[in-house]
Amino acid sequence: MITEAEFAFLRAFLKQRSGLDLGPEKRYLAESRLRPLCRDAGLGSLGELVRKLRSGEDRGLADAAVVAMATHETMFFRDRTPFETLRTDILPRLVEARSELRRLRIWSAAASTGQEAYSVAMIVQEMGLPAAGWTIEILGTDISPSAVERARAGTYSTFEVQRGLPVRHLLDHFSQAGTDWTISPALRSAVEFRVLNLLRDFGGLGTFDVILCRNLAIYLDAPTKTALFERLARVLAPDGALCLGTSETVLGYTRTLVADPERRGFFLHATAAAQPERAYLAG
Amino acid sequence: MKHALVVDDSAVIRKVACRIMEGLAMRTTEAEDGQQALMACRREMPDVVLLDWNMPVMDGYEFLKALRKMPGGKAPKVVFCTTENDVACIARAMHAGADEYVMKPFDRETMTAKLQEVGVV
Ligand SMILES: C[S@@+](CC[C@H](N)C(=O)[O-])C[C@H]1O[C@@H](n2cnc3c(N)ncnc32)[C@H](O)[C@@H]1O
């Protein structure tokens, strides 16, 4: 067990080092996450670990402690594969389907601090779409005003900026300011962030070709999930795709949407799946 | 089973890194500096090297340049894991033949994603 004062130190320590904010109620979490480190470092107790961290004499230990405590909220290109699927498969097909309109709308619906939306913006830019005269609207929304503010600023700590982000992207799309990294003006202006509670009406946002609503549904109860999926379906283009988190599915919650049999993590209108020539799955 | 060489002068960091690599079903060898790491590579070329920058005797940057000149030394994927977080250092490391770059502090997810990026997991 650690004391209240030791926990306060650990929170401040983590925040200062990584930008991560461990909630005041996460004392037990911090303890359980630091215990393996104590063992590895050959320290007898968590109290001893805190004393060593306070003394600041062991850099390796300090870094390892930050890592052990970090809460894993979001990251760039989270789970990697869905973003590969977007880049190589879903977006190219939508581009073909919209060749007249030359316009795509993409929504990161639980955007947190923006990494997901910016990952999509990097893909879109690397596909050369804006340069080719396409209008690509990327909207990021989250219930948390502070998360939205951080997303808009596009500034990340060293720890955050490399979670999931290949170093090539870091060099191409970020500039360094001290220990922070800021996303390029081109990408920042490609994404709009707004505060939005998904439990409220969002019909006014218009229709989207791709919706990412990742790692939010897992925290909702069944009726709330059903309602959310059906309301998302209403703003998803008939041939559009919804992307959920790796451990999330619409199965058992709604019949309006169905899993894309070919692309893990993506969901389509049931009507489109029944008429493949109408969906992006038409090759 | 893939073989990872973990090069760092901090015993704690080596331990943590080895734990991550072993969790990804790799076997690990440790070295405390660039010189030891070169000897390890002469004995057996690893599939991937996790490499600190600042170390006594021979630093990670010198090690990397020497490794890439060794017979078979182009094969291992080299992932820098260092507190050097200046964009100029990163560019230098990549230019010298590093495959990925991780700045401390990092966690299991970061490391796993980087290793996927270079194709070792
Ligand atoms: C775990 S994060 C997921 C971030 C990102 N989508 C990802 O997969 O990495 C979940 C986010 O959902 C947001 N959130 C929770 N309830 C919400 C709601 N009712 N409306 C909008 N956003 C919500 C939280 O603020 C948090 O940023």
GROMACS .gro file of C-alpha atoms and ligand atoms in nm:
model
  431
    1MET     CA    1   0.000   0.000   0.000
    2ILE     CA    2   0.112   0.354  -0.067
    3THR     CA    3   0.014   0.659   0.135
    4GLU     CA    4  -0.202   0.945   0.004
    5ALA     CA    5   0.108   1.166  -0.019
    6GLU     CA    6   0.301   0.901  -0.212
    7PHE     CA    7   0.013   0.863  -0.455
    8ALA     CA    8  -0.008   1.241  -0.501
    9PHE     CA    9   0.361   1.241  -0.586
   10LEU     CA   10   0.315   0.957  -0.837
   11ARG     CA   11   0.029   1.141  -1.011
   12ALA     CA   12   0.228   1.462  -1.041
   13PHE     CA   13   0.531   1.263  -1.152
   14LEU     CA   14   0.335   1.085  -1.425
   15LYS     CA   15   0.166   1.403  -1.544
   16GLN     CA   16   0.492   1.591  -1.565
   17ARG     CA   17   0.669   1.310  -1.747
   18SER     CA   18   0.410   1.192  -1.992
   19GLY     CA   19   0.119   1.436  -1.990
   20LEU     CA   20  -0.098   1.148  -1.870
   21ASP     CA   21  -0.347   1.227  -1.598
   22LEU     CA   22  -0.412   0.944  -1.357
   23GLY     CA   23  -0.744   1.013  -1.183
   24PRO     CA   24  -0.748   1.062  -0.805
   25GLU     CA   25  -0.947   0.739  -0.773
   26LYS     CA   26  -0.678   0.533  -0.950
   27ARG     CA   27  -0.460   0.462  -0.647
   28TYR     CA   28  -0.522   0.089  -0.657
   29LEU     CA   29  -0.449   0.088  -1.032
   30ALA     CA   30  -0.119   0.268  -0.980
   31GLU     CA   31  -0.020   0.021  -0.709
   32SER     CA   32  -0.099  -0.284  -0.917
   33ARG     CA   33   0.083  -0.142  -1.218
   34LEU     CA   34   0.396  -0.054  -1.020
   35ARG     CA   35   0.431  -0.383  -0.835
   36PRO     CA   36   0.600  -0.576  -1.119
   37LEU     CA   37   0.849  -0.290  -1.160
   38CYS     CA   38   0.933  -0.310  -0.788
   39ARG     CA   39   1.013  -0.677  -0.834
   40ASP     CA   40   1.223  -0.618  -1.147
   41ALA     CA   41   1.420  -0.341  -0.977
   42GLY     CA   42   1.476  -0.556  -0.668
   43LEU     CA   43   1.298  -0.309  -0.440
   44GLY     CA   44   1.127  -0.433  -0.126
   45SER     CA   45   0.814  -0.216  -0.131
   46LEU     CA   46   0.622   0.048  -0.323
   47GLY     CA   47   0.728   0.300  -0.059
   48GLU     CA   48   1.090   0.227  -0.139
   49LEU     CA   49   1.017   0.274  -0.510
   50VAL     CA   50   0.859   0.615  -0.444
   51ARG     CA   51   1.162   0.718  -0.234
   52LYS     CA   52   1.395   0.621  -0.518
   53LEU     CA   53   1.184   0.812  -0.772
   54ARG     CA   54   1.177   1.120  -0.548
   55SER     CA   55   1.555   1.115  -0.517
   56GLY     CA   56   1.576   1.129  -0.897
   57GLU     CA   57   1.902   0.934  -0.904
   58ASP     CA   58   1.794   0.650  -1.134
   59ARG     CA   59   1.675   0.772  -1.474
   60GLY     CA   60   1.610   0.423  -1.601
   61LEU     CA   61   1.384   0.356  -1.306
   62ALA     CA   62   1.197   0.685  -1.356
   63ASP     CA   63   1.125   0.605  -1.720
   64ALA     CA   64   1.013   0.255  -1.636
   65ALA     CA   65   0.776   0.389  -1.367
   66VAL     CA   66   0.604   0.625  -1.613
   67VAL     CA   67   0.557   0.340  -1.855
   68ALA     CA   68   0.414   0.114  -1.588
   69MET     CA   69   0.153   0.369  -1.477
   70ALA     CA   70   0.037   0.508  -1.811
   71THR     CA   71  -0.336   0.478  -1.874
   72HIS     CA   72  -0.387   0.365  -2.228
   73GLU     CA   73  -0.651   0.598  -2.358
   74THR     CA   74  -0.582   0.635  -2.727
   75MET     CA   75  -0.297   0.623  -2.973
   76PHE     CA   76  -0.211   0.699  -3.333
   77PHE     CA   77  -0.310   0.421  -3.576
   78ARG     CA   78  -0.455   0.223  -3.287
   79ASP     CA   79  -0.459  -0.152  -3.368
   80ARG     CA   80  -0.290  -0.068  -3.700
   81THR     CA   81  -0.497  -0.305  -3.922
   82PRO     CA   82  -0.815  -0.093  -3.945
   83PHE     CA   83  -0.607   0.199  -4.068
   84GLU     CA   84  -0.431  -0.025  -4.321
   85THR     CA   85  -0.775  -0.139  -4.438
   86LEU     CA   86  -0.886   0.223  -4.472
   87ARG     CA   87  -0.577   0.318  -4.670
   88THR     CA   88  -0.556   0.022  -4.905
   89ASP     CA   89  -0.917  -0.076  -4.944
   90ILE     CA   90  -1.204   0.132  -4.810
   91LEU     CA   91  -1.088   0.479  -4.905
   92PRO     CA   92  -0.975   0.380  -5.259
   93ARG     CA   93  -1.318   0.222  -5.319
   94LEU     CA   94  -1.502   0.527  -5.187
   95VAL     CA   95  -1.280   0.750  -5.400
   96GLU     CA   96  -1.389   0.551  -5.702
   97ALA     CA   97  -1.754   0.572  -5.601
   98ARG     CA   98  -1.733   0.951  -5.548
   99SER     CA   99  -1.525   1.034  -5.853
  100GLU     CA  100  -1.787   1.281  -5.976
  101LEU     CA  101  -1.847   1.453  -5.644
  102ARG     CA  102  -1.478   1.451  -5.536
  103ARG     CA  103  -1.578   1.487  -5.176
  104LEU     CA  104  -1.555   1.259  -4.871
  105ARG     CA  105  -1.670   1.312  -4.514
  106ILE     CA  106  -1.506   1.118  -4.230
  107TRP     CA  107  -1.604   1.132  -3.863
  108SER     CA  108  -1.400   1.027  -3.561
  109ALA     CA  109  -1.691   1.017  -3.318
  110ALA     CA  110  -1.510   0.951  -2.989
  111ALA     CA  111  -1.193   1.130  -3.087
  112SER     CA  112  -1.039   1.175  -2.743
  113THR     CA  113  -0.724   1.386  -2.785
  114GLY     CA  114  -0.730   1.362  -3.164
  115GLN     CA  115  -0.482   1.086  -3.250
  116GLU     CA  116  -0.743   0.884  -3.442
  117ALA     CA  117  -0.860   1.179  -3.653
  118TYR     CA  118  -0.503   1.287  -3.728
  119SER     CA  119  -0.410   0.930  -3.826
  120VAL     CA  120  -0.687   0.942  -4.085
  121ALA     CA  121  -0.569   1.287  -4.198
  122MET     CA  122  -0.217   1.149  -4.253
  123ILE     CA  123  -0.354   0.865  -4.464
  124VAL     CA  124  -0.569   1.100  -4.671
  125GLN     CA  125  -0.277   1.335  -4.727
  126GLU     CA  126  -0.044   1.050  -4.822
  127MET     CA  127  -0.304   0.923  -5.069
  128GLY     CA  128  -0.268   1.264  -5.231
  129LEU     CA  129  -0.640   1.341  -5.221
  130PRO     CA  130  -0.631   1.707  -5.111
  131ALA     CA  131  -0.354   1.773  -5.362
  132ALA     CA  132  -0.570   1.619  -5.635
  133GLY     CA  133  -0.845   1.869  -5.563
  134TRP     CA  134  -1.063   1.651  -5.342
  135THR     CA  135  -1.253   1.802  -5.052
  136ILE     CA  136  -1.195   1.576  -4.754
  137GLU     CA  137  -1.378   1.679  -4.442
  138ILE     CA  138  -1.254   1.515  -4.124
  139LEU     CA  139  -1.452   1.585  -3.809
  140GLY     CA  140  -1.339   1.479  -3.462
  141THR     CA  141  -1.580   1.499  -3.169
  142ASP     CA  142  -1.562   1.409  -2.803
  143ILE     CA  143  -1.764   1.472  -2.492
  144SER     CA  144  -1.459   1.599  -2.307
  145PRO     CA  145  -1.385   1.970  -2.365
  146SER     CA  146  -1.029   1.934  -2.242
  147ALA     CA  147  -0.968   1.643  -2.480
  148VAL     CA  148  -1.110   1.849  -2.768
  149GLU     CA  149  -0.894   2.143  -2.672
  150ARG     CA  150  -0.586   1.923  -2.675
  151ALA     CA  151  -0.691   1.772  -3.007
  152ARG     CA  152  -0.725   2.117  -3.160
  153ALA     CA  153  -0.384   2.221  -3.033
  154GLY     CA  154  -0.236   1.906  -3.186
  155THR     CA  155   0.049   1.909  -2.938
  156TYR     CA  156   0.160   1.583  -2.782
  157SER     CA  157   0.420   1.471  -2.532
  158THR     CA  158   0.703   1.250  -2.650
  159PHE     CA  159   0.527   0.956  -2.491
  160GLU     CA  160   0.198   1.019  -2.671
  161VAL     CA  161   0.339   1.115  -3.008
  162GLN     CA  162   0.514   0.787  -3.064
  163ARG     CA  163   0.242   0.553  -2.941
  164GLY     CA  164   0.151   0.378  -3.264
  165LEU     CA  165   0.319   0.639  -3.481
  166PRO     CA  166   0.598   0.519  -3.710
  167VAL     CA  167   0.903   0.744  -3.683
  168ARG     CA  168   0.872   0.826  -4.054
  169HIS     CA  169   0.535   0.992  -3.983
  170LEU     CA  170   0.683   1.175  -3.686
  171LEU     CA  171   0.957   1.324  -3.902
  172ASP     CA  172   0.714   1.406  -4.185
  173HIS     CA  173   0.420   1.553  -3.995
  174PHE     CA  174   0.541   1.700  -3.666
  175SER     CA  175   0.763   1.978  -3.548
  176GLN     CA  176   0.942   1.970  -3.216
  177ALA     CA  177   0.906   2.229  -2.943
  178GLY     CA  178   1.113   2.128  -2.641
  179THR     CA  179   0.983   1.791  -2.525
  180ASP     CA  180   0.652   1.840  -2.709
  181TRP     CA  181   0.562   1.770  -3.068
  182THR     CA  182   0.305   1.964  -3.271
  183ILE     CA  183   0.125   1.833  -3.576
  184SER     CA  184   0.186   2.019  -3.902
  185PRO     CA  185  -0.039   2.316  -3.987
  186ALA     CA  186  -0.158   2.131  -4.300
  187LEU     CA  187  -0.291   1.840  -4.095
  188ARG     CA  188  -0.425   2.060  -3.821
  189SER     CA  189  -0.634   2.257  -4.068
  190ALA     CA  190  -0.752   1.933  -4.230
  191VAL     CA  191  -0.936   1.826  -3.915
  192GLU     CA  192  -1.209   2.007  -3.727
  193PHE     CA  193  -1.272   1.923  -3.362
  194ARG     CA  194  -1.595   1.986  -3.172
  195VAL     CA  195  -1.733   1.900  -2.832
  196LEU     CA  196  -2.025   1.661  -2.876
  197ASN     CA  197  -2.206   1.417  -2.654
  198LEU     CA  198  -2.300   1.115  -2.865
  199LEU     CA  199  -2.596   1.047  -2.644
  200ARG     CA  200  -2.753   1.371  -2.774
  201ASP     CA  201  -2.889   1.438  -3.122
  202PHE     CA  202  -2.623   1.461  -3.392
  203GLY     CA  203  -2.850   1.448  -3.697
  204GLY     CA  204  -2.745   1.803  -3.788
  205LEU     CA  205  -2.392   1.691  -3.872
  206GLY     CA  206  -2.499   1.555  -4.211
  207THR     CA  207  -2.399   1.225  -4.370
  208PHE     CA  208  -2.058   1.058  -4.344
  209ASP     CA  209  -1.883   0.814  -4.575
  210VAL     CA  210  -1.673   0.669  -4.294
  211ILE     CA  211  -1.747   0.682  -3.923
  212LEU     CA  212  -1.494   0.570  -3.664
  213CYS     CA  213  -1.649   0.514  -3.324
  214ARG     CA  214  -1.380   0.315  -3.154
  215ASN     CA  215  -1.342   0.202  -2.795
  216LEU     CA  216  -1.641   0.383  -2.660
  217ALA     CA  217  -1.919   0.125  -2.699
  218ILE     CA  218  -1.736  -0.115  -2.466
  219TYR     CA  219  -1.816   0.125  -2.183
  220LEU     CA  220  -2.191   0.145  -2.266
  221ASP     CA  221  -2.478  -0.081  -2.157
  222ALA     CA  222  -2.675  -0.281  -2.418
  223PRO     CA  223  -2.972  -0.044  -2.476
  224THR     CA  224  -2.740   0.254  -2.507
  225LYS     CA  225  -2.525   0.061  -2.756
  226THR     CA  226  -2.831  -0.030  -2.964
  227ALA     CA  227  -2.954   0.330  -2.970
  228LEU     CA  228  -2.611   0.464  -3.058
  229PHE     CA  229  -2.549   0.216  -3.342
  230GLU     CA  230  -2.891   0.288  -3.495
  231ARG     CA  231  -2.838   0.664  -3.477
  232LEU     CA  232  -2.490   0.627  -3.629
  233ALA     CA  233  -2.645   0.421  -3.909
  234ARG     CA  234  -2.876   0.713  -3.989
  235VAL     CA  235  -2.584   0.944  -4.062
  236LEU     CA  236  -2.378   0.677  -4.245
  237ALA     CA  237  -2.393   0.698  -4.626
  238PRO     CA  238  -2.572   0.400  -4.785
  239ASP     CA  239  -2.238   0.266  -4.912
  240GLY     CA  240  -2.036   0.393  -4.614
  241ALA     CA  241  -1.846   0.204  -4.344
  242LEU     CA  242  -1.851   0.221  -3.966
  243CYS     CA  243  -1.531   0.125  -3.788
  244LEU     CA  244  -1.552   0.002  -3.428
  245GLY     CA  245  -1.283  -0.094  -3.177
  246THR     CA  246  -1.123  -0.436  -3.201
  247SER     CA  247  -1.335  -0.582  -2.920
  248GLU     CA  248  -1.661  -0.416  -3.030
  249THR     CA  249  -1.942  -0.535  -3.259
  250VAL     CA  250  -2.298  -0.442  -3.364
  251LEU     CA  251  -2.393  -0.809  -3.357
  252GLY     CA  252  -2.670  -0.867  -3.107
  253TYR     CA  253  -2.745  -0.495  -3.074
  254THR     CA  254  -2.891  -0.394  -3.411
  255ARG     CA  255  -2.984  -0.546  -3.746
  256THR     CA  256  -2.956  -0.215  -3.930
  257LEU     CA  257  -2.582  -0.270  -3.959
  258VAL     CA  258  -2.389  -0.590  -4.023
  259ALA     CA  259  -2.025  -0.690  -3.997
  260ASP     CA  260  -1.830  -0.660  -4.321
  261PRO     CA  261  -1.740  -1.023  -4.383
  262GLU     CA  262  -1.413  -0.928  -4.549
  263ARG     CA  263  -1.286  -0.648  -4.332
  264ARG     CA  264  -1.250  -0.700  -3.959
  265GLY     CA  265  -1.370  -0.414  -3.745
  266PHE     CA  266  -1.585  -0.258  -4.021
  267PHE     CA  267  -1.964  -0.258  -4.039
  268LEU     CA  268  -2.204  -0.177  -4.326
  269HIS     CA  269  -2.570  -0.108  -4.380
  270ALA     CA  270  -2.752  -0.440  -4.393
  271THR     CA  271  -2.915  -0.323  -4.718
  272ALA     CA  272  -2.576  -0.256  -4.876
  273ALA     CA  273  -2.439  -0.592  -4.763
  274ALA     CA  274  -2.739  -0.758  -4.928
  275GLN     CA  275  -2.669  -0.573  -5.254
  276PRO     CA  276  -2.291  -0.574  -5.282
  277GLU     CA  277  -2.302  -0.378  -5.610
  278ARG     CA  278  -2.433  -0.082  -5.410
  279ALA     CA  279  -2.167  -0.095  -5.143
  280TYR     CA  280  -1.801  -0.016  -5.154
  281LEU     CA  281  -1.746  -0.391  -5.154
  282ALA     CA  282  -1.824  -0.394  -5.524
  283GLY     CA  283  -1.466  -0.435  -5.643
  284MET     CA  284   1.194  -1.818  -3.226
  285LYS     CA  285   1.322  -1.469  -3.309
  286HIS     CA  286   1.624  -1.338  -3.124
  287ALA     CA  287   1.638  -0.988  -2.973
  288LEU     CA  288   1.956  -0.819  -2.852
  289VAL     CA  289   1.882  -0.560  -2.583
  290VAL     CA  290   2.159  -0.301  -2.546
  291ASP     CA  291   2.131  -0.057  -2.255
  292ASP     CA  292   2.354   0.039  -1.964
  293SER     CA  293   2.056   0.049  -1.724
  294ALA     CA  294   1.981  -0.293  -1.576
  295VAL     CA  295   1.621  -0.192  -1.506
  296ILE     CA  296   1.557  -0.086  -1.865
  297ARG     CA  297   1.715  -0.407  -1.993
  298LYS     CA  298   1.491  -0.610  -1.768
  299VAL     CA  299   1.176  -0.424  -1.873
  300ALA     CA  300   1.268  -0.446  -2.242
  301CYS     CA  301   1.347  -0.817  -2.216
  302ARG     CA  302   1.013  -0.878  -2.049
  303ILE     CA  303   0.835  -0.705  -2.340
  304MET     CA  304   1.033  -0.901  -2.600
  305GLU     CA  305   0.980  -1.233  -2.422
  306GLY     CA  306   0.608  -1.152  -2.404
  307LEU     CA  307   0.624  -1.133  -2.785
  308ALA     CA  308   0.771  -1.484  -2.795
  309MET     CA  309   1.131  -1.381  -2.860
  310ARG     CA  310   1.445  -1.495  -2.686
  311THR     CA  311   1.673  -1.223  -2.560
  312THR     CA  312   2.042  -1.148  -2.512
  313GLU     CA  313   2.162  -0.846  -2.313
  314ALA     CA  314   2.459  -0.615  -2.362
  315GLU     CA  315   2.564  -0.317  -2.149
  316ASP     CA  316   2.735  -0.113  -2.418
  317GLY     CA  317   2.807  -0.098  -2.791
  318GLN     CA  318   3.128  -0.300  -2.764
  319GLN     CA  319   2.958  -0.586  -2.582
  320ALA     CA  320   2.678  -0.567  -2.837
  321LEU     CA  321   2.923  -0.599  -3.128
  322MET     CA  322   3.074  -0.907  -2.966
  323ALA     CA  323   2.727  -1.053  -2.923
  324CYS     CA  324   2.653  -0.988  -3.293
  325ARG     CA  325   2.978  -1.161  -3.395
  326ARG     CA  326   2.873  -1.466  -3.197
  327GLU     CA  327   2.520  -1.465  -3.336
  328MET     CA  328   2.345  -1.206  -3.551
  329PRO     CA  329   2.012  -1.121  -3.384
  330ASP     CA  330   1.684  -1.053  -3.570
  331VAL     CA  331   1.631  -0.725  -3.389
  332VAL     CA  332   1.841  -0.491  -3.175
  333LEU     CA  333   1.688  -0.258  -2.914
  334LEU     CA  334   1.953   0.007  -2.882
  335ASP     CA  335   2.019   0.279  -2.626
  336TRP     CA  336   2.216   0.581  -2.747
  337ASN     CA  337   2.421   0.706  -2.452
  338MET     CA  338   2.632   0.429  -2.305
  339PRO     CA  339   2.989   0.409  -2.173
  340VAL     CA  340   3.269   0.249  -2.382
  341MET     CA  341   3.081   0.264  -2.715
  342ASP     CA  342   2.754   0.446  -2.772
  343GLY     CA  343   2.458   0.321  -2.972
  344TYR     CA  344   2.525   0.542  -3.274
  345GLU     CA  345   2.883   0.413  -3.311
  346PHE     CA  346   2.758   0.058  -3.262
  347LEU     CA  347   2.499   0.100  -3.537
  348LYS     CA  348   2.753   0.228  -3.788
  349ALA     CA  349   2.992  -0.060  -3.703
  350LEU     CA  350   2.710  -0.315  -3.719
  351ARG     CA  351   2.598  -0.206  -4.064
  352LYS     CA  352   2.956  -0.261  -4.192
  353MET     CA  353   2.984  -0.613  -4.048
  354PRO     CA  354   2.919  -0.917  -4.269
  355GLY     CA  355   2.547  -0.988  -4.228
  356GLY     CA  356   2.511  -0.668  -4.030
  357LYS     CA  357   2.249  -0.518  -4.258
  358ALA     CA  358   1.997  -0.786  -4.169
  359PRO     CA  359   1.896  -0.708  -3.809
  360LYS     CA  360   1.622  -0.452  -3.758
  361VAL     CA  361   1.756  -0.182  -3.530
  362VAL     CA  362   1.519   0.008  -3.303
  363PHE     CA  363   1.674   0.292  -3.107
  364CYS     CA  364   1.533   0.319  -2.752
  365THR     CA  365   1.678   0.631  -2.602
  366THR     CA  366   1.624   0.950  -2.406
  367GLU     CA  367   1.781   1.139  -2.700
  368ASN     CA  368   1.462   1.301  -2.827
  369ASP     CA  369   1.591   1.572  -3.052
  370VAL     CA  370   1.455   1.564  -3.405
  371ALA     CA  371   1.811   1.606  -3.538
  372CYS     CA  372   1.924   1.296  -3.346
  373ILE     CA  373   1.632   1.097  -3.482
  374ALA     CA  374   1.714   1.200  -3.837
  375ARG     CA  375   2.082   1.114  -3.780
  376ALA     CA  376   1.995   0.771  -3.646
  377MET     CA  377   1.764   0.694  -3.938
  378HIS     CA  378   2.031   0.811  -4.180
  379ALA     CA  379   2.285   0.577  -4.016
  380GLY     CA  380   2.055   0.283  -4.082
  381ALA     CA  381   1.816   0.258  -3.788
  382ASP     CA  382   1.475   0.110  -3.875
  383GLU     CA  383   1.267   0.265  -3.600
  384TYR     CA  384   1.316   0.504  -3.313
  385VAL     CA  385   1.157   0.494  -2.968
  386MET     CA  386   1.203   0.772  -2.718
  387LYS     CA  387   1.197   0.689  -2.349
  388PRO     CA  388   0.963   0.665  -2.178
  389PHE     CA  389   0.781   0.408  -2.388
  390ASP     CA  390   0.539   0.129  -2.304
  391ARG     CA  391   0.454  -0.216  -2.429
  392GLU     CA  392   0.201  -0.085  -2.685
  393THR     CA  393   0.448   0.162  -2.829
  394MET     CA  394   0.720  -0.100  -2.855
  395THR     CA  395   0.488  -0.362  -3.001
  396ALA     CA  396   0.360  -0.119  -3.264
  397LYS     CA  397   0.716  -0.021  -3.359
  398LEU     CA  398   0.818  -0.387  -3.388
  399GLN     CA  399   0.514  -0.451  -3.610
  400GLU     CA  400   0.616  -0.153  -3.817
  401VAL     CA  401   0.961  -0.301  -3.886
  402GLY     CA  402   0.809  -0.645  -3.939
  403VAL     CA  403   0.962  -0.848  -3.657
  404VAL     CA  404   0.627  -0.930  -3.496
  405LIG     C1  405  -1.107   0.519  -2.481
  405LIG     S1  406  -1.131   0.672  -2.568
  405LIG     C2  407  -1.120   0.616  -2.736
  405LIG     C3  408  -1.048   0.713  -2.823
  405LIG     C4  409  -1.028   0.665  -2.966
  405LIG     N1  410  -1.153   0.654  -3.036
  405LIG     C5  411  -0.955   0.535  -2.969
  405LIG     O1  412  -1.011   0.432  -3.003
  405LIG     O2  413  -0.837   0.534  -2.937
  405LIG     C6  414  -1.306   0.700  -2.545
  405LIG     C7  415  -1.346   0.846  -2.562
  405LIG     O3  416  -1.488   0.853  -2.565
  405LIG     C8  417  -1.527   0.973  -2.505
  405LIG     N2  418  -1.666   0.965  -2.466
  405LIG     C9  419  -1.716   0.899  -2.361
  405LIG     N3  420  -1.849   0.915  -2.357
  405LIG    C10  421  -1.884   0.991  -2.464
  405LIG    C11  422  -2.007   1.044  -2.513
  405LIG     N4  423  -2.122   1.018  -2.450
  405LIG     N5  424  -2.005   1.122  -2.622
  405LIG    C12  425  -1.889   1.149  -2.686
  405LIG     N6  426  -1.771   1.103  -2.644
  405LIG    C13  427  -1.767   1.024  -2.534
  405LIG    C14  428  -1.428   0.989  -2.391
  405LIG     O4  429  -1.417   1.124  -2.348
  405LIG    C15  430  -1.299   0.934  -2.450
  405LIG     O5  431  -1.221   1.037  -2.502
   0.00000   0.00000   0.00000
